[in-house]
Each structure stands twice: as C-alpha cells, then as structure tokens.
Tab-separated table of C-alpha atoms in Angstrom:
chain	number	residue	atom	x	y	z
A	1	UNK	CA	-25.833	35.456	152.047
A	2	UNK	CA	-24.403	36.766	148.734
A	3	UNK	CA	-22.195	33.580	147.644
A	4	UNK	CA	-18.469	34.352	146.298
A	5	UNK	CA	-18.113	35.499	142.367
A	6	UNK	CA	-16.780	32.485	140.126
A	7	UNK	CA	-12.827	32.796	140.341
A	8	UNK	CA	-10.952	32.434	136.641
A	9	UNK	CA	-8.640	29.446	136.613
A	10	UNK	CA	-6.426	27.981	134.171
A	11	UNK	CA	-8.079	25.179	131.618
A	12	UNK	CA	-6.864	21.973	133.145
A	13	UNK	CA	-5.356	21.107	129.562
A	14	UNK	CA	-3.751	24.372	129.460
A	15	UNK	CA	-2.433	23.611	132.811
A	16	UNK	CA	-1.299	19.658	131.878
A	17	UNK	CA	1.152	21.137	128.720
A	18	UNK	CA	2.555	24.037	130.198
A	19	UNK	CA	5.011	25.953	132.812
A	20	UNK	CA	4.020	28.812	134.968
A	21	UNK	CA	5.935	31.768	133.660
A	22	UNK	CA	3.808	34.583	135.602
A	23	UNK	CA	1.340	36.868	135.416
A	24	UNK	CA	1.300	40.140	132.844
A	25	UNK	CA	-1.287	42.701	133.757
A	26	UNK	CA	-4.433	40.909	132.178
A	27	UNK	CA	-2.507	37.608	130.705
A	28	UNK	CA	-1.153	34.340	132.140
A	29	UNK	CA	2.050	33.628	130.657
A	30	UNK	CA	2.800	30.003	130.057
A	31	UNK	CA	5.725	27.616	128.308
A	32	UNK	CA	4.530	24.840	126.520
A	33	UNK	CA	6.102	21.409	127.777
A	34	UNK	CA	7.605	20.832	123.868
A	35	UNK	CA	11.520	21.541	123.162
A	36	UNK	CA	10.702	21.519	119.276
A	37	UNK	CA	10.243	25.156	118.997
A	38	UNK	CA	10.245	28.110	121.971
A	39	UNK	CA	6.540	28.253	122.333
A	40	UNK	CA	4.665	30.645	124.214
A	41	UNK	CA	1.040	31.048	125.515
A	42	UNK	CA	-0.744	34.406	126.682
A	43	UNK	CA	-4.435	33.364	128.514
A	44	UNK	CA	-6.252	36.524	129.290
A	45	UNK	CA	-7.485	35.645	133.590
A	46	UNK	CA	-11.289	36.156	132.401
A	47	UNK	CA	-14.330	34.134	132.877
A	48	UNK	CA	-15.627	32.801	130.067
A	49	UNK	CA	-14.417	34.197	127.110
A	50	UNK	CA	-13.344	32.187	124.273
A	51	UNK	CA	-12.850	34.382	121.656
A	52	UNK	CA	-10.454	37.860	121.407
A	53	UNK	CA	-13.371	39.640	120.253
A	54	UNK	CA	-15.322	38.574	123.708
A	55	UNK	CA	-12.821	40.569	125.331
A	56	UNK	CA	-14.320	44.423	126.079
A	57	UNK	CA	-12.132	47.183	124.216
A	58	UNK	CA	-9.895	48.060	126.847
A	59	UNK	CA	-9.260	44.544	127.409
A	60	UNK	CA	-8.755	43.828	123.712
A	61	UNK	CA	-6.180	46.454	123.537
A	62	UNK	CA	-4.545	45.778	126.599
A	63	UNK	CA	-4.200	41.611	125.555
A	64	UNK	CA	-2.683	43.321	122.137
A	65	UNK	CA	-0.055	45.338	124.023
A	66	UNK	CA	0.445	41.679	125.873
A	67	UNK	CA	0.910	39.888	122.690
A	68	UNK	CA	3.260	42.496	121.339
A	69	UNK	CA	5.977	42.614	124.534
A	70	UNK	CA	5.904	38.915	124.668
A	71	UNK	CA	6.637	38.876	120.665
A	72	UNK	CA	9.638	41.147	121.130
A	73	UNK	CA	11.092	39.813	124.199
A	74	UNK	CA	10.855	36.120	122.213
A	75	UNK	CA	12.030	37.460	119.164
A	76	UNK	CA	14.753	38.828	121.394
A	77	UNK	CA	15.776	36.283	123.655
A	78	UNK	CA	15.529	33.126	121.081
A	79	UNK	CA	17.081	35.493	117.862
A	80	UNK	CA	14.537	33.608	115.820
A	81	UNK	CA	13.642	33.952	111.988
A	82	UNK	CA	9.942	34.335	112.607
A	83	UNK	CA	7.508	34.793	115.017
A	84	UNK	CA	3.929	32.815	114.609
A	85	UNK	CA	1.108	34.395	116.577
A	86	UNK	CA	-2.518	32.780	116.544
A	87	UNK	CA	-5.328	32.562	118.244
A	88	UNK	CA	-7.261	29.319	117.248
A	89	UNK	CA	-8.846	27.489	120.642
A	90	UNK	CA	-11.042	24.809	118.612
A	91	UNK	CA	-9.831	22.141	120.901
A	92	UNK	CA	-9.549	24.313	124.596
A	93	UNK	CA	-12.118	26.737	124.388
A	94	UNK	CA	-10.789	29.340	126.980
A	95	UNK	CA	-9.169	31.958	125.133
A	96	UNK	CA	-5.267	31.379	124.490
A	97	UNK	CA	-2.759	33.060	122.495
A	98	UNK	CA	-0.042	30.960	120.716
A	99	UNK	CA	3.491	33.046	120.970
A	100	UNK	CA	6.099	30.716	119.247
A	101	UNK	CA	10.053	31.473	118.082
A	102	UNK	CA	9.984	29.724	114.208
A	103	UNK	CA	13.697	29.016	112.729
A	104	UNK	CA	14.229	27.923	109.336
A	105	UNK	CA	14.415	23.937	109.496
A	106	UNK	CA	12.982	23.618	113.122
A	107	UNK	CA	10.988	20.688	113.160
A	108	UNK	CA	7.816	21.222	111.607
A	109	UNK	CA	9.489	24.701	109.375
A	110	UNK	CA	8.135	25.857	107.089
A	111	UNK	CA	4.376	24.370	108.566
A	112	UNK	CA	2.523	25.429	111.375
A	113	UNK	CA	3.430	23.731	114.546
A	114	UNK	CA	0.611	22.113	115.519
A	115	UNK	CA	0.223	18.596	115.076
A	116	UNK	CA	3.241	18.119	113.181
A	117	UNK	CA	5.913	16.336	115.322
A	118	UNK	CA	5.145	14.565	118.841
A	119	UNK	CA	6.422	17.148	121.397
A	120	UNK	CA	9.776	16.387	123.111
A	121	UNK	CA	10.854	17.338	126.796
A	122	UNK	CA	12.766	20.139	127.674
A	123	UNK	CA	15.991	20.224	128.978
A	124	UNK	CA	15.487	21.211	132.548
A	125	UNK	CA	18.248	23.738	132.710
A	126	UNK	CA	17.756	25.539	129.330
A	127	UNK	CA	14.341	25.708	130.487
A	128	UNK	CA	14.989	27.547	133.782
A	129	UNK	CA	17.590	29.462	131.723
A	130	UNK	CA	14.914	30.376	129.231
A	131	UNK	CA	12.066	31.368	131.845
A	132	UNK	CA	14.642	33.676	133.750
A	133	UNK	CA	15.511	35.358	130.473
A	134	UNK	CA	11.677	35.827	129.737
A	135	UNK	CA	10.606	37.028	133.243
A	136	UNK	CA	13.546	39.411	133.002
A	137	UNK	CA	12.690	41.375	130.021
A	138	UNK	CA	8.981	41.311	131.126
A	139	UNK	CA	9.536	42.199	134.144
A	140	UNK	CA	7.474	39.471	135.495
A	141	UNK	CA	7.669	37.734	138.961
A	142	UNK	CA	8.399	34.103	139.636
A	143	UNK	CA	4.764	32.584	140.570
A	144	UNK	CA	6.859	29.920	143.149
A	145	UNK	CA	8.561	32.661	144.852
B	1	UNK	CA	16.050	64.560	89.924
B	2	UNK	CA	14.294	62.432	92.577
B	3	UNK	CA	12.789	59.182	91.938
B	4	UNK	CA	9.158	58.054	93.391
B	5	UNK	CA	9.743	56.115	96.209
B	6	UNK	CA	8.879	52.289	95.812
B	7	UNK	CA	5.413	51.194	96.461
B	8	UNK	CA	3.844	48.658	98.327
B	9	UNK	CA	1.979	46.305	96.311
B	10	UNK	CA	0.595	42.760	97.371
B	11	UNK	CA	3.035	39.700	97.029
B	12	UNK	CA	2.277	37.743	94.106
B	13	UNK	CA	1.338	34.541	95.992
B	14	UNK	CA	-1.179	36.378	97.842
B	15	UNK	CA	-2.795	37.719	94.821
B	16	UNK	CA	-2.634	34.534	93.324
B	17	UNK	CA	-4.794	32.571	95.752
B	18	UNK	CA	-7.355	35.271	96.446
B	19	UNK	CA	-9.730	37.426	95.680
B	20	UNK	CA	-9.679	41.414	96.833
B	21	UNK	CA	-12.716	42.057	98.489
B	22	UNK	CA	-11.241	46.282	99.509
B	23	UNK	CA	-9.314	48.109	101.665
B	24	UNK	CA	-9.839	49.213	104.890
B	25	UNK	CA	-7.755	52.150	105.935
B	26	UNK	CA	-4.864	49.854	107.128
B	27	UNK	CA	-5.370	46.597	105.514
B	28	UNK	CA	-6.379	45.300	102.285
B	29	UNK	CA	-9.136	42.682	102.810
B	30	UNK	CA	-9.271	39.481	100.862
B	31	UNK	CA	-11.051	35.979	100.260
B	32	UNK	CA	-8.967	32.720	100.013
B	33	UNK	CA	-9.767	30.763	97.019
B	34	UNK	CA	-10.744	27.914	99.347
B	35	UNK	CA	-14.607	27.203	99.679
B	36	UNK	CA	-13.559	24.581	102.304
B	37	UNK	CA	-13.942	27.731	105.107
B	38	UNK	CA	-14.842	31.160	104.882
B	39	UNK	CA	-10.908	32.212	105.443
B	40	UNK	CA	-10.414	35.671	104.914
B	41	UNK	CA	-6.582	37.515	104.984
B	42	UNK	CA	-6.097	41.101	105.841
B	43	UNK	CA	-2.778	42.340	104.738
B	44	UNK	CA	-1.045	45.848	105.904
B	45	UNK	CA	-0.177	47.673	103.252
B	46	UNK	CA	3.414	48.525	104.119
B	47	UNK	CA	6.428	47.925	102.667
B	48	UNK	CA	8.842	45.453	103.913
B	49	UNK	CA	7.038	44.409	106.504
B	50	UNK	CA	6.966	40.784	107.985
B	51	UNK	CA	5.878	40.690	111.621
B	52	UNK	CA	3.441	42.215	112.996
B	53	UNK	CA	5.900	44.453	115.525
B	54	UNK	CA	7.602	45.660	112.813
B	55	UNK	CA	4.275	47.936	112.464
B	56	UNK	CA	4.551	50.988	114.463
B	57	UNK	CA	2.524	51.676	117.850
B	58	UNK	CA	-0.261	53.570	115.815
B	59	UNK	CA	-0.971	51.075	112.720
B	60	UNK	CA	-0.394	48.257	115.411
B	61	UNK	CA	-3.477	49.478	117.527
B	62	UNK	CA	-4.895	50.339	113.875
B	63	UNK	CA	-4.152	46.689	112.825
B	64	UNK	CA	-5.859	44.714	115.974
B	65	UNK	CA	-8.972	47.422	115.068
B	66	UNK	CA	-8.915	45.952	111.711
B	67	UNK	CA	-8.775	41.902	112.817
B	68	UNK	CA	-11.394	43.155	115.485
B	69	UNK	CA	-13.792	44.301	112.940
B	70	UNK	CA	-13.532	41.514	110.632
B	71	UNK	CA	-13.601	39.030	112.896
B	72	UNK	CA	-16.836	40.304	114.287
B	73	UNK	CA	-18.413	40.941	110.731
B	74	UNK	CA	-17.017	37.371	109.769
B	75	UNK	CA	-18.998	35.658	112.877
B	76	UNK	CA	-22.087	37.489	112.295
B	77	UNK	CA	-22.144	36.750	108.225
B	78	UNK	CA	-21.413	32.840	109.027
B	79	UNK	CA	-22.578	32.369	112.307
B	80	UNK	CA	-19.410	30.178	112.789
B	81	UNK	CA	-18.331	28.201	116.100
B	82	UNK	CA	-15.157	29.509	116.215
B	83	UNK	CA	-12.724	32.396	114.528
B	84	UNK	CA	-9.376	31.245	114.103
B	85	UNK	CA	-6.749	34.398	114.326
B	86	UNK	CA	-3.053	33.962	113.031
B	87	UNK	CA	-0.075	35.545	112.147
B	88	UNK	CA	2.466	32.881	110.822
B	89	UNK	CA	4.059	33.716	107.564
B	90	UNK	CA	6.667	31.230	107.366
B	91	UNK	CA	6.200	30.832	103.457
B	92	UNK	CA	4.672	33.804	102.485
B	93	UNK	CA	7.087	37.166	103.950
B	94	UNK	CA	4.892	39.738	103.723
B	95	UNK	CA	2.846	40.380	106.783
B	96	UNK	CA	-0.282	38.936	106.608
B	97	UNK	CA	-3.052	37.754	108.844
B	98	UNK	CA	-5.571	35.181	108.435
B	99	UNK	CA	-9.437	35.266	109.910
B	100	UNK	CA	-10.992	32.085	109.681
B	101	UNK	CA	-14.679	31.104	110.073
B	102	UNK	CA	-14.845	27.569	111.355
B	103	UNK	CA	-17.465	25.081	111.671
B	104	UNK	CA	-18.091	21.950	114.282
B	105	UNK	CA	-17.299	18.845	110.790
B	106	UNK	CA	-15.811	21.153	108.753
B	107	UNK	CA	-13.114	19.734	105.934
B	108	UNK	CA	-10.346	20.210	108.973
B	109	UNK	CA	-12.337	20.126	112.558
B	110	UNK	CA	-11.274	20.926	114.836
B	111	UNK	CA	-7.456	20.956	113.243
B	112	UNK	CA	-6.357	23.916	111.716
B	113	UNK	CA	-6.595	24.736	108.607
B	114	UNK	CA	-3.351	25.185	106.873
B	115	UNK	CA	-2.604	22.285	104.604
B	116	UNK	CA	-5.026	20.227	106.174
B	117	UNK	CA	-7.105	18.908	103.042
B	118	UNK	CA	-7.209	20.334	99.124
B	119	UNK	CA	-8.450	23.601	98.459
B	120	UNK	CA	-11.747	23.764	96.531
B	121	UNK	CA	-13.164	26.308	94.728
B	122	UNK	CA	-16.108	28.759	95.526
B	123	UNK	CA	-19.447	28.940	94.264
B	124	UNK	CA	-19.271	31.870	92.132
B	125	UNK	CA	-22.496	33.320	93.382
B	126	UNK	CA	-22.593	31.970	97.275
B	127	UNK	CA	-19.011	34.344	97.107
B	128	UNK	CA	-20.420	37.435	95.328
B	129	UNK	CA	-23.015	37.244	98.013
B	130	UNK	CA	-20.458	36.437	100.467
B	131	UNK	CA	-17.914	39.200	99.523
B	132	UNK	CA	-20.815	41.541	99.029
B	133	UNK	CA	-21.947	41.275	102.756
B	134	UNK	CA	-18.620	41.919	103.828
B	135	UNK	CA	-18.458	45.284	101.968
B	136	UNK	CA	-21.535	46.150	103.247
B	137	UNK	CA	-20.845	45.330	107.039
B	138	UNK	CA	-17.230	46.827	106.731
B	139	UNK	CA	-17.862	49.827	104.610
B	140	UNK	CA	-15.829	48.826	101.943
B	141	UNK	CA	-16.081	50.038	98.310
B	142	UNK	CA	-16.053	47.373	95.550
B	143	UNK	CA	-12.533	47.779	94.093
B	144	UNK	CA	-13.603	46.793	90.709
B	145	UNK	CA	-16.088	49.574	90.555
C-alpha cells in the first residue's frame, strides 16, 4: 500500500495571527490580526521550505511575481507612503513573506514593525472592507465561499 | 547644447555605514559596518528609485536573481541558521535591500536586527577575508583595484 504524500498546511502560529485572504497560484495570502499597520503575509503551499532560496527557480520566480501584485494592489488600495517587504522566519520557520502598508507616523514609523507596539484588533467591518478590496484586485476567491 | 543626464550615485547614508564590496550587473553589493552579523545590502543602481516595483519587469526578475545569489553565497560563506531578506526603507529612500546572515545567540536572536543592540566594528582582517570570499563566489572585481 503506497501511503498518501505529506499535505502542506499552514504553521499553526501563522494560522493563530492571521485571516484567510485566499489562495494566489503558489502563495497563501493572509491578514495579520493587528490594526496598527495593513499587514500582509504571502506563504508559498510547500513542504518544508524555510528559506526563499529553498524554493526551485520557477518557484522562486513565480513567489517574486506573488510578492510584486500583492505590493501594488497594497500600495494601491491603502495609498500608503511605503511598502516594507521581508522575509525573516527566525521565530516560524515555514517560509513567510511580510507585505505591510508603512505611513509616516503609524505606530512604530519610522522602525520596523515588529515588536514595536502590542497589536490591536481590527475593526470588523474595515476588515471585511479591506479583504474585499484585496481579493478584488487579485482576483482571488473567498476561501469561505 | 545638451546637458549629461544626472547620475545615480549611492545615498550618502549608505556609503557612510558600509563598505563596497562590487557591483553585480544590477546591484551594487556592500558590507554593513556592523560585526554584530554578517549583514550585507544590495542596492539597484537606479535613479529615483524607492520600492522595489518601481523597478521595471526585467531589472525586477534581474533584482530577485541578485538577492538569490547572495543569499546563497552568504549561507554557504557563514553557514548561518537563517537569511533574513528585507526591503523596508523607511529612513533611508533609496531602494535598498538587506541580506542578513543570522545565528541561533546572536547579539539580536531571534529578533531582527534593525536597532536591536549597538553596532560594532569589524575585524579588519576576518572582513578582508570575508569580503574577499564574496568576490570570489559572486564574480565580483575588487572596486579598489
């Protein structure tokens, strides 16, 4: 009996801080649970691969491409003054891309996000507001639906 | 009587807190004056530009070959845990991206980096033989020479 191939799922921790905003071609698109900031989180669906250089070539290029629509359609939708894009995974080691809208004296500007002010809820309705925007531009379907 | 049009050259904050290890055919490659991590920039040379979609389609793909290449030289000349890739920018406006060896215990682990404790300064020699690596992994010529 040949036994099923591991399935990729999200990193429970991933799962815990974010909101299902659906699913590009290779990535997982998430919202983080923080109001601070519009912040965005591409996770390649592969086994196993922690770093953007694990990816194979095709894959690399195709996450790239990923990166780059989500960056416009933030850029786009929140009218922000700068985008911040990083890859840095020493906490959650599956492979995640941070996608966040920066505006000059948003909580943490002009430092990086992380760790700088506890995270606040969102607003229920600019949230669904927000994710209808974003799945709109990216063409992307709702995962509930 | 037409006048030369204006040329890129790297923003004085950059050149400040770095050293210029070469150019690769997009990018010019440098050190962070930081011994803390091995924390290495790569910076576009084009004018005016801040985020990384501001790059056309062709030095965008030519850009993610770049961070690519040095990430992979950078993990085999350390031997690092994790690479730490990020656009942010929020001080500095000209595009620039940072590829960051880091360590299990190093000065920030497993925070990131930026302003996380006091820069100190290199080992003259340990970087020669660092920077010299590089060049030789990445095919770069020694600017100075």
């Amino acid at each position: 009996m040949i036994e099923a191939p591991p399935q990729w799922s999200l990193h429970p921790q991933l799962a815990k801080d974010t909101i299902n905003i659906g699913d590009l071609p290779l990535s997982r698109l998430l919202l983080i649970n923080d109001a601070n900031y519009p912040w965005l989180l591409l996770v390649p669906r592969r086994l196993g691969v922690s770093e953007m250089i694990d990816l194979d070539e095709v894959e690399q290029a195709q996450l790239w491409t990923e990166i780059a629509r989500t960056g416009r359609a933030l850029k786009t939708v929140t009218e922000c003054d700068k985008l911040n894009i990083a890859a840095l995974g020493n906490v959650v080691p599956q492979l995640h891309v941070h996608v966040i809208a920066r505006r000059q004296g948003d909580a943490a500007w002009p430092k990086p996000v992380w760790g700088a002010v506890p995270p606040i809820n969102h607003d229920q309705y600019e949230a669904d507001r927000f994710i209808a925007e974003l799945r709109r531009r990216l063409w992307l379907v709702d995962p509930a639906a």
